[in-house]
């Protein structure tokens, strides 16, 4: 009998730089942008739906796991974000009605497109198209991840580490570290590292931002079983999110993505 592991699933090295989307002409930059956009939709929708942060975080981790298991050609950003959030709301025991999720996404998508954000007509054709996409995406995620949708998050660890370093009462450090942790969900670090390392990286980055000197005898990160190399790499991924603004013309559906990739090929040729 195999033992239950409380560790997160991580991507095998051979898949990290060869995600399935590459075979469909979706290069790494575009793939990362689409994943980040799906995560931003999931986060924004979760806030409007008044979901716990843990639910929004789980949805974003599932989006990144899916990216390394299946091509984005099969599931557009819109459907992937809806399906992941719907699934996460059930996994984290904070379920929301499908119609509420669809209405929120309809608003966010129109806002992203710069269109009129008036409410969707109840049970219109658009509603049923979005509902079908949500349910298909949920099943795709479950199937491709082999129903392994349990996610361990580093929020509790971060709080404990901050307390251990006696920084709980610092005027800005805890909030800065917490903000970095939320923003890290838009990157792939959750499919590359385990929660303790991620929590340490948030402290590392927040300490630099707040100009706080942490213990070096022994190095504080070694006490928490992290390495300086891993923390620097995670920090780099997070800072890259701030440096790059997502293009406003990113495709949201599978059909839009197919046309987007075709146009990109024409321009290259």
XYZ file of C-alpha atoms in Angstrom:
269
model
C 0.000 0.000 0.000
C 1.405 3.393 -0.967
C 1.651 6.110 1.659
C -0.308 9.324 1.321
C 2.034 12.217 0.593
C 1.272 15.698 1.868
C 3.748 17.193 -0.601
C 2.598 19.053 -3.675
C 2.959 17.467 -7.085
C 5.907 19.002 -8.919
C 6.710 18.994 -12.613
C 9.347 16.609 -13.877
C 12.365 18.499 -15.214
C 11.867 17.146 -18.756
C 8.392 18.718 -18.899
C 9.342 22.027 -17.299
C 10.861 23.355 -20.511
C 8.721 21.260 -22.862
C 5.082 21.887 -21.891
C 2.547 20.145 -24.178
C 1.445 23.502 -25.635
C 4.758 23.801 -27.493
C 3.713 21.035 -29.878
C 0.729 23.179 -30.907
C 2.800 26.250 -31.710
C 2.208 27.972 -28.374
C 5.673 29.157 -27.348
C 6.815 29.427 -23.737
C 6.291 33.181 -23.478
C 2.724 32.958 -24.763
C 2.011 29.938 -22.566
C 3.223 31.768 -19.446
C 1.210 34.859 -20.359
C -1.950 32.799 -20.836
C -1.450 31.007 -17.517
C -0.879 34.317 -15.760
C -4.013 35.768 -17.344
C -6.063 32.728 -16.296
C -4.737 33.156 -12.744
C -5.616 36.851 -12.710
C -9.151 36.021 -13.853
C -9.457 33.368 -11.134
C -8.197 35.773 -8.455
C -10.452 38.642 -9.559
C -13.487 36.379 -9.871
C -12.808 34.890 -6.443
C -12.729 38.332 -4.872
C -16.053 39.273 -6.469
C -17.525 35.944 -5.355
C -16.191 36.553 -1.818
C -14.257 33.295 -1.816
C -11.520 32.603 0.753
C -7.978 33.322 -0.449
C -7.130 29.642 -0.056
C -9.736 28.801 -2.721
C -8.385 31.357 -5.175
C -4.858 30.130 -4.492
C -5.812 26.491 -5.081
C -7.453 27.423 -8.387
C -4.287 29.137 -9.583
C -2.055 26.218 -8.639
C -4.400 23.881 -10.558
C -4.109 26.140 -13.618
C -0.323 25.823 -13.608
C -0.447 22.075 -13.003
C -2.789 21.702 -15.952
C -0.469 23.714 -18.200
C 2.272 21.133 -17.735
C -0.074 18.218 -18.373
C -2.137 19.372 -21.370
C -1.953 21.841 -24.245
C -3.776 25.128 -23.809
C -5.111 24.499 -27.313
C -7.586 22.095 -25.692
C -8.880 24.560 -23.087
C -8.993 28.326 -23.524
C -8.030 30.769 -20.783
C -11.653 31.667 -20.098
C -12.809 28.075 -19.606
C -9.651 27.040 -17.747
C -10.009 29.846 -15.207
C -13.723 29.136 -14.674
C -13.229 25.376 -14.396
C -10.294 25.703 -12.000
C -12.135 28.134 -9.724
C -15.291 26.021 -9.723
C -13.271 22.912 -8.883
C -11.211 24.686 -6.229
C -14.362 26.007 -4.559
C -15.468 22.407 -4.064
C -12.035 21.134 -3.017
C -11.745 23.879 -0.384
C -15.362 23.463 0.736
C -16.480 26.938 -0.300
C -18.753 26.088 -3.265
C -20.398 28.712 -5.437
C -23.259 28.308 -7.905
C -22.307 27.848 -11.541
C -24.540 30.724 -12.620
C -22.796 33.079 -10.188
C -19.364 32.074 -11.463
C -20.480 32.524 -15.070
C -21.998 35.955 -14.415
C -18.813 37.154 -12.689
C -16.602 35.877 -15.500
C -18.901 37.429 -18.094
C -18.369 40.774 -16.370
C -14.577 40.342 -16.082
C -14.167 39.206 -19.685
C -16.149 42.136 -21.050
C -14.132 44.482 -18.838
C -10.896 42.941 -20.156
C -12.126 43.358 -23.730
C -13.221 46.927 -23.121
C -16.828 46.011 -23.881
C -20.088 46.919 -22.190
C -20.214 45.177 -18.795
C -23.999 44.930 -18.606
C -25.249 41.687 -16.991
C -25.740 38.591 -19.112
C -29.262 37.680 -20.144
C -30.442 34.850 -17.849
C -30.065 31.444 -19.489
C -29.187 32.915 -22.873
C -27.192 31.026 -25.498
C -24.014 32.726 -24.233
C -24.776 31.442 -20.751
C -25.063 27.835 -21.938
C -21.873 28.141 -24.008
C -19.964 29.357 -20.946
C -21.540 26.687 -18.746
C -20.487 23.964 -21.181
C -16.969 25.361 -21.302
C -16.733 25.510 -17.497
C -17.867 21.917 -17.009
C -15.651 20.581 -19.781
C -12.656 22.428 -18.341
C -13.333 21.046 -14.876
C -13.392 17.505 -16.260
C -10.240 18.152 -18.311
C -8.402 19.340 -15.205
C -9.530 16.335 -13.181
C -8.609 13.905 -15.947
C -5.226 15.382 -16.834
C -4.227 15.681 -13.182
C -5.459 12.158 -12.470
C -7.806 13.635 -9.849
C -4.805 14.824 -7.813
C -6.237 18.228 -6.946
C -5.125 18.528 -3.336
C -2.934 21.598 -2.876
C -0.701 22.401 0.075
C -0.266 26.164 0.448
C 2.459 28.040 2.381
C 0.293 30.650 4.115
C 0.434 29.005 7.530
C 4.155 28.345 7.191
C 4.796 31.966 6.263
C 3.029 33.171 9.394
C 4.991 30.734 11.566
C 8.329 31.680 9.977
C 7.638 35.405 10.457
C 6.769 34.713 14.081
C 9.963 32.663 14.538
C 12.023 35.567 13.179
C 10.257 37.949 15.589
C 8.908 40.121 12.769
C 5.189 39.828 13.487
C 4.938 43.373 14.813
C 7.017 45.020 12.101
C 4.930 47.838 10.537
C 5.200 46.577 6.944
C 7.119 43.306 6.665
C 4.267 40.803 7.265
C 1.979 42.500 4.728
C 4.740 42.800 2.125
C 5.584 39.108 2.469
C 1.884 38.189 2.287
C 1.439 40.288 -0.867
C 4.410 38.606 -2.516
C 2.941 35.229 -1.623
C -0.353 36.110 -3.314
C 1.441 37.447 -6.395
C 3.626 34.335 -6.616
C 0.483 32.378 -7.542
C 0.690 33.885 -11.018
C 4.023 32.112 -11.581
C 4.924 28.437 -11.912
C 6.826 28.234 -8.606
C 4.071 26.118 -7.039
C 4.745 23.306 -9.504
C 8.514 23.561 -8.988
C 8.969 23.970 -5.229
C 7.413 22.788 -1.986
C 5.611 25.188 0.403
C 8.477 25.629 2.939
C 10.843 26.845 0.220
C 8.206 29.196 -1.203
C 7.488 30.653 2.248
C 11.215 31.260 2.782
C 11.481 32.992 -0.597
C 8.711 35.408 0.405
C 10.614 36.289 3.570
C 13.837 36.671 1.563
C 12.170 39.034 -0.922
C 10.244 41.009 1.715
C 13.413 41.447 3.791
C 15.153 43.005 0.790
C 12.176 45.250 0.072
C 11.903 46.401 3.688
C 15.705 46.523 4.116
C 15.696 44.178 7.088
C 18.776 42.212 8.089
C 18.001 38.628 9.060
C 20.184 36.218 11.092
C 23.202 34.782 9.280
C 24.809 32.753 12.107
C 23.491 30.273 11.193
C 21.779 31.460 7.983
C 18.075 31.749 8.798
C 16.979 29.895 5.649
C 18.976 26.802 6.575
C 16.942 26.535 9.772
C 13.843 26.204 7.546
C 15.537 23.767 5.121
C 15.708 26.164 2.167
C 18.602 27.147 -0.095
C 19.706 30.602 -1.201
C 19.649 29.478 -4.849
C 16.016 28.386 -4.692
C 14.944 31.568 -2.911
C 16.692 33.770 -5.466
C 15.118 31.854 -8.337
C 11.602 32.140 -6.885
C 12.150 35.841 -6.208
C 13.184 36.349 -9.825
C 9.989 34.726 -11.079
C 7.858 37.028 -8.913
C 9.722 40.189 -9.910
C 9.292 39.272 -13.577
C 5.519 39.438 -13.084
C 5.853 43.113 -12.157
C 8.210 43.928 -15.021
C 5.995 42.633 -17.811
C 2.530 43.894 -18.604
C 0.256 41.360 -20.239
C -0.774 42.208 -23.837
C -4.393 43.346 -24.074
C -5.035 41.203 -27.154
C -4.365 37.824 -25.571
C -6.807 35.126 -26.777
C -9.403 33.917 -24.287
C -10.951 30.960 -26.110
C -9.562 27.950 -27.975
C -10.707 29.330 -31.327
C -9.148 32.725 -30.612
C -5.911 31.014 -29.580
C -5.789 29.026 -32.819
C -6.190 32.226 -34.856
C -3.662 34.041 -32.653
C -1.022 31.360 -33.247
C -1.706 31.352 -37.007
C -1.257 35.124 -37.182
C 1.972 34.902 -35.183
C 3.315 32.353 -37.661
C 2.416 34.594 -40.610
C 4.280 37.522 -39.078
C 7.354 35.370 -38.446
C 7.322 34.151 -42.056
